Each structure stands twice: as C-alpha cells, then as structure tokens.
Short mmCIF file of C-alpha atoms in Angstrom, two decimals:
data_model
loop_
_atom_site.label_atom_id
_atom_site.label_comp_id
_atom_site.label_asym_id
_atom_site.label_seq_id
_atom_site.Cartn_x
_atom_site.Cartn_y
_atom_site.Cartn_z
CA MET C 1 41.10 76.73 27.29
CA ALA C 2 41.71 74.26 30.11
CA GLY C 3 38.09 74.54 31.25
CA SER C 4 36.82 73.99 27.70
CA ALA C 5 39.01 70.90 27.29
CA GLY C 6 37.79 69.56 30.60
CA GLN C 7 34.15 70.03 29.59
CA ALA C 8 34.78 68.25 26.30
CA SER C 9 36.44 65.37 28.09
CA LEU C 10 33.57 65.10 30.57
CA ARG C 11 31.03 65.18 27.74
CA GLU C 12 32.92 62.40 25.91
CA ALA C 13 33.04 60.28 29.08
CA ASN C 14 29.33 60.79 29.68
CA LEU C 15 28.45 59.93 26.09
CA ARG C 16 30.51 56.74 26.39
CA LEU C 17 28.79 55.85 29.69
CA VAL C 18 25.24 56.34 28.39
CA THR C 19 26.06 54.46 25.18
CA ALA C 20 27.53 51.54 27.12
CA LEU C 21 24.51 51.31 29.41
CA VAL C 22 22.06 51.16 26.51
CA TYR C 23 24.04 48.60 24.52
CA ALA C 24 24.68 46.29 27.46
CA SER C 25 21.08 46.32 28.71
CA ASP C 26 18.93 43.22 28.56
CA GLU C 27 15.84 45.42 28.13
CA PRO C 28 15.75 48.83 26.41
CA PRO C 29 16.10 51.45 29.19
CA SER C 30 14.37 54.82 29.38
CA ARG C 31 16.07 58.16 30.01
CA ALA C 32 14.99 58.00 33.67
CA GLU C 33 16.46 54.52 34.06
CA LEU C 34 19.72 55.70 32.46
CA ALA C 35 19.88 58.62 34.88
CA SER C 36 19.43 56.27 37.81
CA ALA C 37 22.05 53.80 36.53
CA SER C 38 24.64 56.44 35.59
CA GLY C 39 24.26 58.87 38.48
CA LEU C 40 23.83 61.72 35.99
CA THR C 41 20.94 64.19 36.17
CA ARG C 42 17.90 63.51 34.04
CA SER C 43 18.45 66.72 32.08
CA THR C 44 22.06 65.73 31.31
CA VAL C 45 21.01 62.24 30.22
CA SER C 46 18.24 63.66 28.04
CA ARG C 47 20.69 66.01 26.32
CA LEU C 48 23.20 63.22 25.75
CA VAL C 49 20.53 60.83 24.41
CA ASP C 50 19.29 63.48 21.99
CA GLU C 51 22.84 63.76 20.62
CA LEU C 52 23.22 59.99 20.30
CA VAL C 53 19.86 59.62 18.56
CA ALA C 54 20.66 62.44 16.14
CA GLY C 55 24.11 60.91 15.51
CA GLY C 56 22.68 57.52 14.62
CA LEU C 57 23.99 55.59 17.64
CA LEU C 58 20.65 55.14 19.45
CA ARG C 59 17.03 54.84 18.37
CA GLU C 60 13.84 55.57 20.26
CA LEU C 61 11.27 52.77 20.43
CA ASP C 62 7.53 53.19 20.81
CA PRO C 63 6.65 54.63 24.23
CA ALA C 64 5.82 52.12 26.93
CA PRO C 65 2.25 52.21 28.31
CA ALA C 66 2.00 54.80 31.08
CA ASN C 67 1.47 53.38 34.58
CA GLY C 68 0.25 56.64 36.09
CA ARG C 69 0.46 60.37 35.61
CA GLY C 70 3.02 61.94 33.34
CA ARG C 71 4.42 61.17 29.91
CA PRO C 72 5.06 57.53 29.06
CA ALA C 73 8.69 56.42 29.04
CA VAL C 74 10.45 56.09 25.71
CA PRO C 75 12.73 53.00 25.58
CA LEU C 76 16.11 53.36 23.91
CA ALA C 77 17.95 50.74 21.84
CA PRO C 78 20.99 50.45 19.55
CA ALA C 79 20.46 52.13 16.22
CA ARG C 80 19.71 50.09 13.12
CA ALA C 81 20.94 50.64 9.58
CA SER C 82 22.71 53.89 10.42
CA LEU C 83 26.41 53.19 11.07
CA VAL C 84 27.60 50.00 9.35
CA ALA C 85 30.92 48.15 9.39
CA THR C 86 32.17 45.41 7.09
CA GLY C 87 34.05 42.36 8.25
CA ALA C 88 35.97 40.39 5.63
CA GLU C 89 37.89 37.12 5.98
CA VAL C 90 40.31 35.48 3.59
CA ALA C 91 40.97 31.90 4.72
CA ALA C 92 42.71 28.98 3.06
CA ALA C 93 39.35 27.48 2.03
CA HIS C 94 36.88 30.40 1.77
CA VAL C 95 36.26 34.13 1.59
CA SER C 96 33.55 35.73 3.73
CA VAL C 97 32.14 39.27 3.83
CA ARG C 98 29.55 40.61 6.29
CA CYS C 99 28.09 44.10 6.75
CA ILE C 100 26.69 44.60 10.25
CA ASP C 101 25.05 47.57 11.95
CA LEU C 102 25.27 48.69 15.58
CA SER C 103 22.37 46.46 16.63
CA GLY C 104 24.18 43.38 15.33
CA GLN C 105 21.87 43.06 12.33
CA VAL C 106 23.49 41.61 9.20
CA LEU C 107 22.53 43.91 6.34
CA ALA C 108 24.42 42.18 3.54
CA GLU C 109 26.81 39.25 3.26
CA ARG C 110 28.50 36.85 0.91
CA ARG C 111 30.60 33.75 1.35
CA HIS C 112 32.18 31.48 -1.24
CA GLU C 113 34.42 28.47 -0.96
CA ALA C 114 37.81 28.71 -2.59
CA HIS C 115 41.09 26.82 -2.59
CA LEU C 116 43.57 29.54 -1.69
CA VAL C 117 46.53 27.50 -0.44
CA GLY C 118 49.57 28.79 -2.31
CA SER C 119 47.54 31.62 -3.91
CA ASP C 120 48.78 34.97 -5.18
CA PRO C 121 47.89 37.68 -2.61
CA GLY C 122 47.52 40.44 -5.19
CA MET C 123 44.99 38.47 -7.24
CA VAL C 124 43.02 37.26 -4.20
CA LEU C 125 42.80 40.69 -2.58
CA ALA C 126 41.84 42.39 -5.85
CA GLU C 127 39.00 39.88 -6.20
CA LEU C 128 38.04 40.56 -2.59
CA GLY C 129 37.76 44.25 -3.50
CA ARG C 130 35.27 43.36 -6.22
CA THR C 131 33.33 41.16 -3.82
CA LEU C 132 33.19 43.98 -1.27
CA ALA C 133 31.85 46.36 -3.91
CA SER C 134 29.05 43.96 -4.85
CA VAL C 135 28.11 43.42 -1.21
CA HIS C 136 28.19 47.16 -0.43
CA ASP C 137 25.82 47.75 -3.35
CA GLN C 138 23.22 45.78 -1.34
CA LEU C 139 23.30 48.19 1.63
CA PRO C 140 20.27 50.42 2.24
CA ASP C 141 20.44 54.05 1.16
CA GLY C 142 21.55 56.48 3.80
CA VAL C 143 23.81 54.25 5.87
CA ARG C 144 27.20 55.53 6.94
CA HIS C 145 29.91 52.98 6.21
CA LEU C 146 32.77 52.88 8.72
CA GLY C 147 35.14 50.87 6.53
CA THR C 148 36.28 47.27 6.33
CA ALA C 149 38.23 45.16 8.81
CA LEU C 150 40.13 42.29 7.19
CA ALA C 151 40.92 39.02 8.98
CA LEU C 152 43.80 36.84 7.81
CA PRO C 153 45.10 33.48 9.11
CA GLY C 154 48.60 34.37 10.19
CA LEU C 155 50.93 36.81 11.95
CA VAL C 156 49.77 40.39 11.49
CA GLU C 157 52.01 43.18 12.70
CA ARG C 158 50.19 45.39 15.14
CA GLY C 159 49.94 49.01 14.06
CA THR C 160 51.03 48.56 10.46
CA GLY C 161 48.58 45.84 9.38
CA ARG C 162 51.40 44.05 7.57
CA LEU C 163 50.96 40.30 7.20
CA LEU C 164 54.30 38.77 8.12
CA GLN C 165 53.39 35.17 7.39
CA ALA C 166 50.30 33.07 6.64
CA PRO C 167 51.63 29.53 6.23
CA ASN C 168 48.45 27.97 4.91
CA LEU C 169 47.91 30.69 2.32
CA GLY C 170 51.60 30.66 1.43
CA TRP C 171 51.70 34.46 1.87
CA ARG C 172 54.69 36.26 3.39
CA ASP C 173 55.49 39.95 4.00
CA VAL C 174 52.29 41.43 2.45
CA VAL C 175 50.69 44.79 3.16
CA PRO C 176 47.09 43.81 2.32
CA ALA C 177 45.07 47.01 2.63
CA PRO C 178 46.25 48.77 -0.57
CA LEU C 179 45.73 45.55 -2.58
CA VAL C 180 41.98 45.40 -1.80
CA THR C 181 40.90 47.36 -4.85
CA GLY C 182 38.25 50.04 -4.35
CA ALA C 183 37.62 49.33 -0.66
CA GLU C 184 38.68 51.24 2.47
CA VAL C 185 40.36 48.64 4.66
CA VAL C 186 40.94 50.42 7.96
CA HIS C 187 42.06 47.43 10.04
CA VAL C 188 43.87 44.15 9.39
CA GLY C 189 44.00 41.51 12.11
CA ASN C 190 44.44 37.84 12.92
CA GLU C 191 41.36 35.70 12.14
CA ALA C 192 41.21 33.95 15.52
CA ASP C 193 41.55 37.19 17.47
CA LEU C 194 38.71 38.78 15.50
CA ALA C 195 36.51 35.64 15.73
CA ALA C 196 36.99 35.76 19.50
CA LEU C 197 35.34 39.19 19.56
CA ALA C 198 32.18 37.58 18.22
CA LEU C 199 32.54 34.90 20.88
CA THR C 200 32.61 37.43 23.74
CA GLN C 201 29.55 39.38 22.60
CA ARG C 202 25.91 38.60 21.87
CA ARG C 203 25.85 41.77 19.79
CA PRO C 204 28.10 44.87 19.72
CA GLY C 205 28.49 46.17 23.25
CA ARG C 206 26.59 43.38 24.96
CA PRO C 207 28.84 40.74 26.58
CA SER C 208 28.16 37.03 26.34
CA GLU C 209 28.80 34.58 29.17
CA LEU C 210 32.22 33.71 27.73
CA ILE C 211 34.58 36.27 29.25
CA ASP C 212 37.49 33.97 30.27
CA VAL C 213 38.11 31.46 27.52
CA VAL C 214 40.49 30.02 24.97
CA TYR C 215 38.95 30.06 21.47
CA VAL C 216 40.39 27.56 18.96
CA SER C 217 39.33 27.86 15.33
CA GLY C 218 40.07 25.14 12.80
CA GLU C 219 39.90 24.82 9.05
CA VAL C 220 42.92 24.00 6.92
CA GLY C 221 44.97 25.56 9.69
CA ILE C 222 44.31 26.05 13.40
CA GLY C 223 44.45 29.36 15.24
CA ALA C 224 43.50 30.46 18.69
CA ALA C 225 42.77 33.52 20.78
CA VAL C 226 42.98 34.01 24.54
CA VAL C 227 40.16 36.02 26.13
CA ARG C 228 40.48 37.28 29.70
CA SER C 229 37.81 39.46 31.30
CA GLY C 230 36.18 39.84 27.90
CA GLN C 231 39.34 41.24 26.29
CA VAL C 232 41.38 39.44 23.62
CA MET C 233 45.01 39.10 24.75
CA ALA C 234 46.89 39.56 21.49
CA GLY C 235 50.36 39.75 23.00
CA ARG C 236 53.00 42.48 22.75
CA HIS C 237 53.30 42.24 18.99
CA GLY C 238 49.78 40.92 18.30
CA TRP C 239 51.04 37.40 17.56
CA ALA C 240 49.60 35.44 20.50
CA GLY C 241 47.44 32.38 19.91
CA GLU C 242 49.36 30.34 17.32
CA VAL C 243 48.22 27.08 18.92
CA GLY C 244 48.24 25.32 15.56
CA HIS C 245 52.02 25.50 15.56
CA ILE C 246 52.59 24.00 18.98
CA SER C 247 54.28 20.66 18.46
CA VAL C 248 52.43 17.50 19.46
CA ASP C 249 55.37 15.31 18.43
CA PRO C 250 58.80 16.82 17.53
CA THR C 251 59.41 13.83 15.25
CA GLY C 252 56.05 14.14 13.54
CA PRO C 253 55.17 15.28 9.99
CA THR C 254 56.69 18.46 8.56
CA CYS C 255 54.41 21.52 8.80
CA ARG C 256 54.09 24.37 6.30
CA CYS C 257 55.57 26.66 8.94
CA GLY C 258 58.86 24.71 8.81
CA SER C 259 58.49 22.94 12.15
CA ARG C 260 57.55 19.32 12.74
CA GLY C 261 54.60 17.60 14.42
CA CYS C 262 52.48 20.77 14.73
CA LEU C 263 48.90 20.45 15.93
CA GLU C 264 47.72 21.44 12.42
CA GLN C 265 49.27 18.23 11.10
CA TYR C 266 46.86 16.22 13.23
CA ALA C 267 43.72 18.34 13.65
CA GLY C 268 43.69 20.62 10.60
CA ARG C 269 41.16 19.81 7.88
CA ALA C 270 43.74 18.62 5.35
CA ALA C 271 45.47 16.47 7.94
CA ILE C 272 42.22 14.80 9.01
CA LEU C 273 41.23 14.08 5.40
CA ARG C 274 44.64 12.62 4.60
CA ALA C 275 44.52 10.42 7.67
CA ALA C 276 41.01 9.27 6.73
CA GLY C 277 42.08 8.43 3.16
CA LEU C 278 39.72 11.00 1.62
CA PRO C 279 40.34 13.64 -1.09
CA GLU C 280 41.52 16.94 0.36
CA ASP C 281 38.61 18.77 -1.31
CA THR C 282 36.02 16.77 0.68
CA PRO C 283 33.61 19.37 2.19
CA PRO C 284 33.40 19.42 6.03
CA PRO C 285 29.67 18.50 6.01
CA ASP C 286 30.52 15.35 4.04
CA LEU C 287 33.24 14.53 6.55
CA LEU C 288 30.75 14.91 9.37
CA ARG C 289 28.23 12.72 7.58
CA LEU C 290 30.82 9.96 7.09
CA ALA C 291 31.77 10.19 10.77
CA ASP C 292 28.10 9.94 11.78
CA ASP C 293 27.70 6.91 9.50
CA GLY C 294 30.60 5.17 11.26
CA HIS C 295 33.23 5.38 8.48
CA LEU C 296 36.18 3.64 10.11
CA GLY C 297 38.92 5.74 8.51
CA VAL C 298 37.18 9.02 9.43
CA ARG C 299 36.51 7.86 12.97
CA ARG C 300 40.18 6.94 13.44
CA ALA C 301 41.35 10.26 11.98
CA LEU C 302 39.03 12.23 14.27
CA THR C 303 40.14 10.22 17.29
CA ARG C 304 43.75 11.06 16.41
CA ALA C 305 42.83 14.73 15.97
CA GLY C 306 40.95 14.82 19.26
CA TRP C 307 43.90 13.26 21.08
CA ALA C 308 46.26 15.91 19.63
CA LEU C 309 43.88 18.70 20.57
CA GLY C 310 43.65 17.39 24.12
CA VAL C 311 47.43 17.18 24.49
CA VAL C 312 48.02 20.75 23.25
CA LEU C 313 45.04 22.33 24.98
CA ALA C 314 45.98 20.78 28.32
CA GLY C 315 49.25 22.67 28.13
CA VAL C 316 47.42 25.87 27.25
CA VAL C 317 45.02 25.47 30.19
CA ASN C 318 47.90 24.70 32.59
CA LEU C 319 49.74 27.81 31.43
CA LEU C 320 46.85 30.30 31.39
CA ASP C 321 44.40 29.02 34.03
CA LEU C 322 41.48 29.44 31.61
CA PRO C 323 39.60 26.14 31.92
CA THR C 324 36.99 26.84 29.22
CA VAL C 325 37.97 26.03 25.64
CA VAL C 326 35.61 26.81 22.75
CA LEU C 327 36.01 25.16 19.36
CA GLY C 328 35.15 27.07 16.21
CA GLY C 329 35.04 26.45 12.47
CA ASP C 330 35.50 22.80 11.42
CA LEU C 331 36.37 21.91 15.00
CA ASP C 332 32.94 23.09 16.11
CA LEU C 333 31.23 21.13 13.33
CA LEU C 334 33.13 17.96 14.31
CA SER C 335 33.18 18.58 18.07
CA ARG C 336 31.03 15.62 19.09
CA HIS C 337 33.54 13.31 17.39
CA LEU C 338 36.61 15.13 18.74
CA LYS C 339 35.54 15.43 22.36
CA PRO C 340 35.62 11.71 23.28
CA ALA C 341 39.39 11.66 22.65
CA ALA C 342 40.17 15.25 23.70
CA GLU C 343 38.37 15.40 27.02
CA PRO C 344 40.20 12.47 28.71
CA GLU C 345 43.54 14.12 27.77
CA LEU C 346 42.41 17.39 29.32
CA THR C 347 41.21 15.65 32.47
CA SER C 348 44.39 13.67 32.96
CA ARG C 349 46.90 16.36 31.94
CA VAL C 350 45.43 19.53 33.47
CA LEU C 351 46.87 19.92 36.97
CA SER C 352 43.80 21.71 38.38
CA ALA C 353 41.24 19.36 36.81
CA ARG C 354 40.54 17.74 40.19
CA TRP C 355 39.11 21.03 41.46
CA VAL C 356 37.94 22.77 38.27
CA ALA C 357 37.19 20.39 35.43
CA PRO C 358 38.22 21.77 32.02
CA GLN C 359 35.24 22.51 29.80
CA LEU C 360 35.36 21.87 26.06
CA LEU C 361 32.52 23.50 24.05
CA GLY C 362 31.61 23.96 20.44
CA ALA C 363 30.92 27.59 19.50
CA GLY C 364 27.41 26.54 18.52
CA GLU C 365 26.75 25.68 22.17
CA SER C 366 27.25 29.29 23.31
CA ASP C 367 24.91 32.26 23.27
CA SER C 368 27.54 34.46 21.66
CA ALA C 369 27.49 36.01 18.20
CA ALA C 370 30.02 33.35 17.16
CA GLY C 371 27.58 30.68 18.23
CA GLY C 372 24.86 32.25 16.10
CA SER C 373 27.07 33.06 13.12
CA VAL C 374 27.51 29.73 11.48
CA GLY C 375 30.12 30.04 8.75
CA SER C 376 30.97 33.69 9.44
CA PRO C 377 32.11 34.23 13.06
CA THR C 378 35.41 35.75 11.94
CA ALA C 379 33.78 38.20 9.52
CA THR C 380 31.31 39.05 12.30
CA GLY C 381 34.12 39.67 14.76
CA ALA C 382 35.98 41.81 12.25
CA ALA C 383 32.92 44.03 11.84
CA TYR C 384 32.48 44.12 15.63
CA HIS C 385 36.02 45.45 15.96
CA LEU C 386 35.09 48.59 14.03
CA LEU C 387 31.67 48.92 15.69
CA GLY C 388 33.35 48.59 19.08
CA GLU C 389 35.51 51.62 18.27
CA VAL C 390 32.34 53.61 17.72
CA LEU C 391 30.97 52.57 21.11
CA ASP C 392 34.30 53.39 22.76
CA HIS C 393 34.42 56.85 21.17
CA PRO C 394 30.82 57.96 20.48
CA ALA C 395 31.71 61.63 20.63
CA GLN C 396 33.55 61.25 17.32
CA HIS C 397 30.38 60.11 15.58
CA VAL C 398 27.66 62.44 16.88
#
C-alpha cells in the first residue's frame, strides 16, 4: 500500500512538473526538450504527455521540420476549448462574465453596466445566474466546465465564501453561491485579489513581469491586492488590501464603511464626479474626455484624487517594500491625469525613494492578462483562479 501511494504521489508530482514547464514556456517545447528540462527520462515524459493530451490539458501542434535523421519533434502547447472556467464579477457599477480556457482564450463573455449601490443581493445574484446561463450557452460543444468563480468588492471570509461586508454594494453577511440561480459557483473571492491574478500572468501558468507589486483597482470603490513573488498575499482571514478604507484625513467626509476621510472619498469614481460637479452617472470615458479637453472642475478633482492616492500609496510602499504600484479599472483609464499629483507624493514620502524610485503604472502599460483585458481583468483573474487549480493538480483531471 505504501509503495502504491508513493508511486501515485510521484506520478502526480511529475504530471505537475511537465504541465508547469509547458505552460510557462515562451515557445512550445517537444517531449525531448521537456525531458532535458525536467531531468525525467524521455519514456517517462512521453507517457506523462500522452496522459495530459488525452485528459485535455495539453495539445500537440504540427511537427516541426526535421533537421536530420529521425522523426520530427512534435511541439506541445496548452489545450484549447477543452477545460473551461468562468469568472464572474459583481461590482457597484457593472457585472462581467468571462469563460476562459487553459490557453487563456476567451470563449464567451458578457458585460453590462448597472447601478448596484444599495441593491438587493438576492435579486442581483439571481440575475447573474441567468446571465451565466446565457453565456454558457455560447460555449462550444464538448468542453468541460470547471465551474464559476465569483468576485465581489468587499470582505470575503476565506473557506466559507461568505461576504461579510461590501460597503459600496450595501451588502452585509451574504452567502452568495446558493443565490446564483442555476450556476455552480465553486469559489467566491475579493475582486482586487482575483484581478491581481490576471496581473501576474500573461495567460494561465505563464508569469508576467509583475511578480512583486501592489495592485490598486478603482471604480465606485477602491480595492487593492499585494503580490509578492507572484503570489497574492490575502492575509490570515483573506481580508488584506482594503486600501480604499485607509484614511487620508481623519476629519474628512464620511465613508460608507462608517469611517471618515477614506481614500475612496477622494479617488473613487463617485467622489471624483462630485468634486468635479458632474452627475454621478457620468461614464468614465466621458470623464476622461473632459479631462483631456481641459475641463477645470475635472482637472481639479483628478489632481485631488492623485494627491490622495500618492499619500496613501506612499504609506503602503513604506510598509511593504514593494515599489511598483499598478492602477486598474477607472484609475488605469485616468492614470495620466492622476500621476502628476500622485508621483511627487510618492517620491517625497517614500523613505527608500532616493535609492529605488517608486514606479506607478497603469495596468494597460503591462504585458499581463490584466493589461490586455480592458474592462474584465477581475473576471479574467477569477477564471484564472480555477484554471490555476487544474495546473496545480493535473492528476485530478486526466
């Protein structure tokens, strides 16, 4: 029994190793190249690859031209349209759904704007279930669906998936998964943590250049995730990253969370629009256009927002020694108007700036999936969470 268990464990480790090598490769490797990189014998690699191809985790490409005697090498790549995961996001201003396969290909998606501040969770999540059903109907025949990961803007209890509080939605103490009618929600997580997964990967299993970074996403509210060595640091309870509720000014405006002077009250979408004297339903592209056209009220509001971001993020950088900050969502869209006020605050307030200058980037400036997923980085990251579990445990899927 012990010998059998040991063989199964070794097989699982080898399957994980071969899978990781293929998914992380810049160029599709052959079986011989995998044997060389892994230290396994060619016969072992060939057997493992056959299992992974049959299980829908790898696909064989057309053989490369032979350079001499012998059979031409067959390159291997992540499978397409075999195993598929769905990422869904409910935010204060929109709902997004994305179905993604192991190669990172988006097979079906939908996004619609919605005003969900103060909404009823049961009604919203039931409607999400109907949206998921319509999107899943678009998937090709024969795909295996892994389930749905749901991203929410608030404190999500690790392990149970219970939403403790989402101030901008007005939701408190909700167990979301059973309310999503007709869909199998297998994971519920914080929106910034899941978006950060898309930031750290070009596609599932292939890291981007952003492995040590603070990701700050902004819409109506502001959330953040801390990424160290490519891993999201969610904290003991999964509640890390609530940058939007760090106080800029303890005597400032009252926040939905109950505190005062929170960053959201300066750099959240609603706060910027109020400061600019614009209706709160003004779309972000219109806000950007007004800023580009030199609208004085908008420029002043964005300068104020950039200043507040700089103040808070300087404290984050001083605490964590992660000098790269990436802005997502509305903050990415508006980044060129936020940076002129934010960057001087970072430079003057970060203790180590003299030696390592803090870097402030928009997500669109990166080569990550978040950078290439305009409008849906969180839904992308949610899907990546489930796909990553497949890559971590390939033996369960072959």
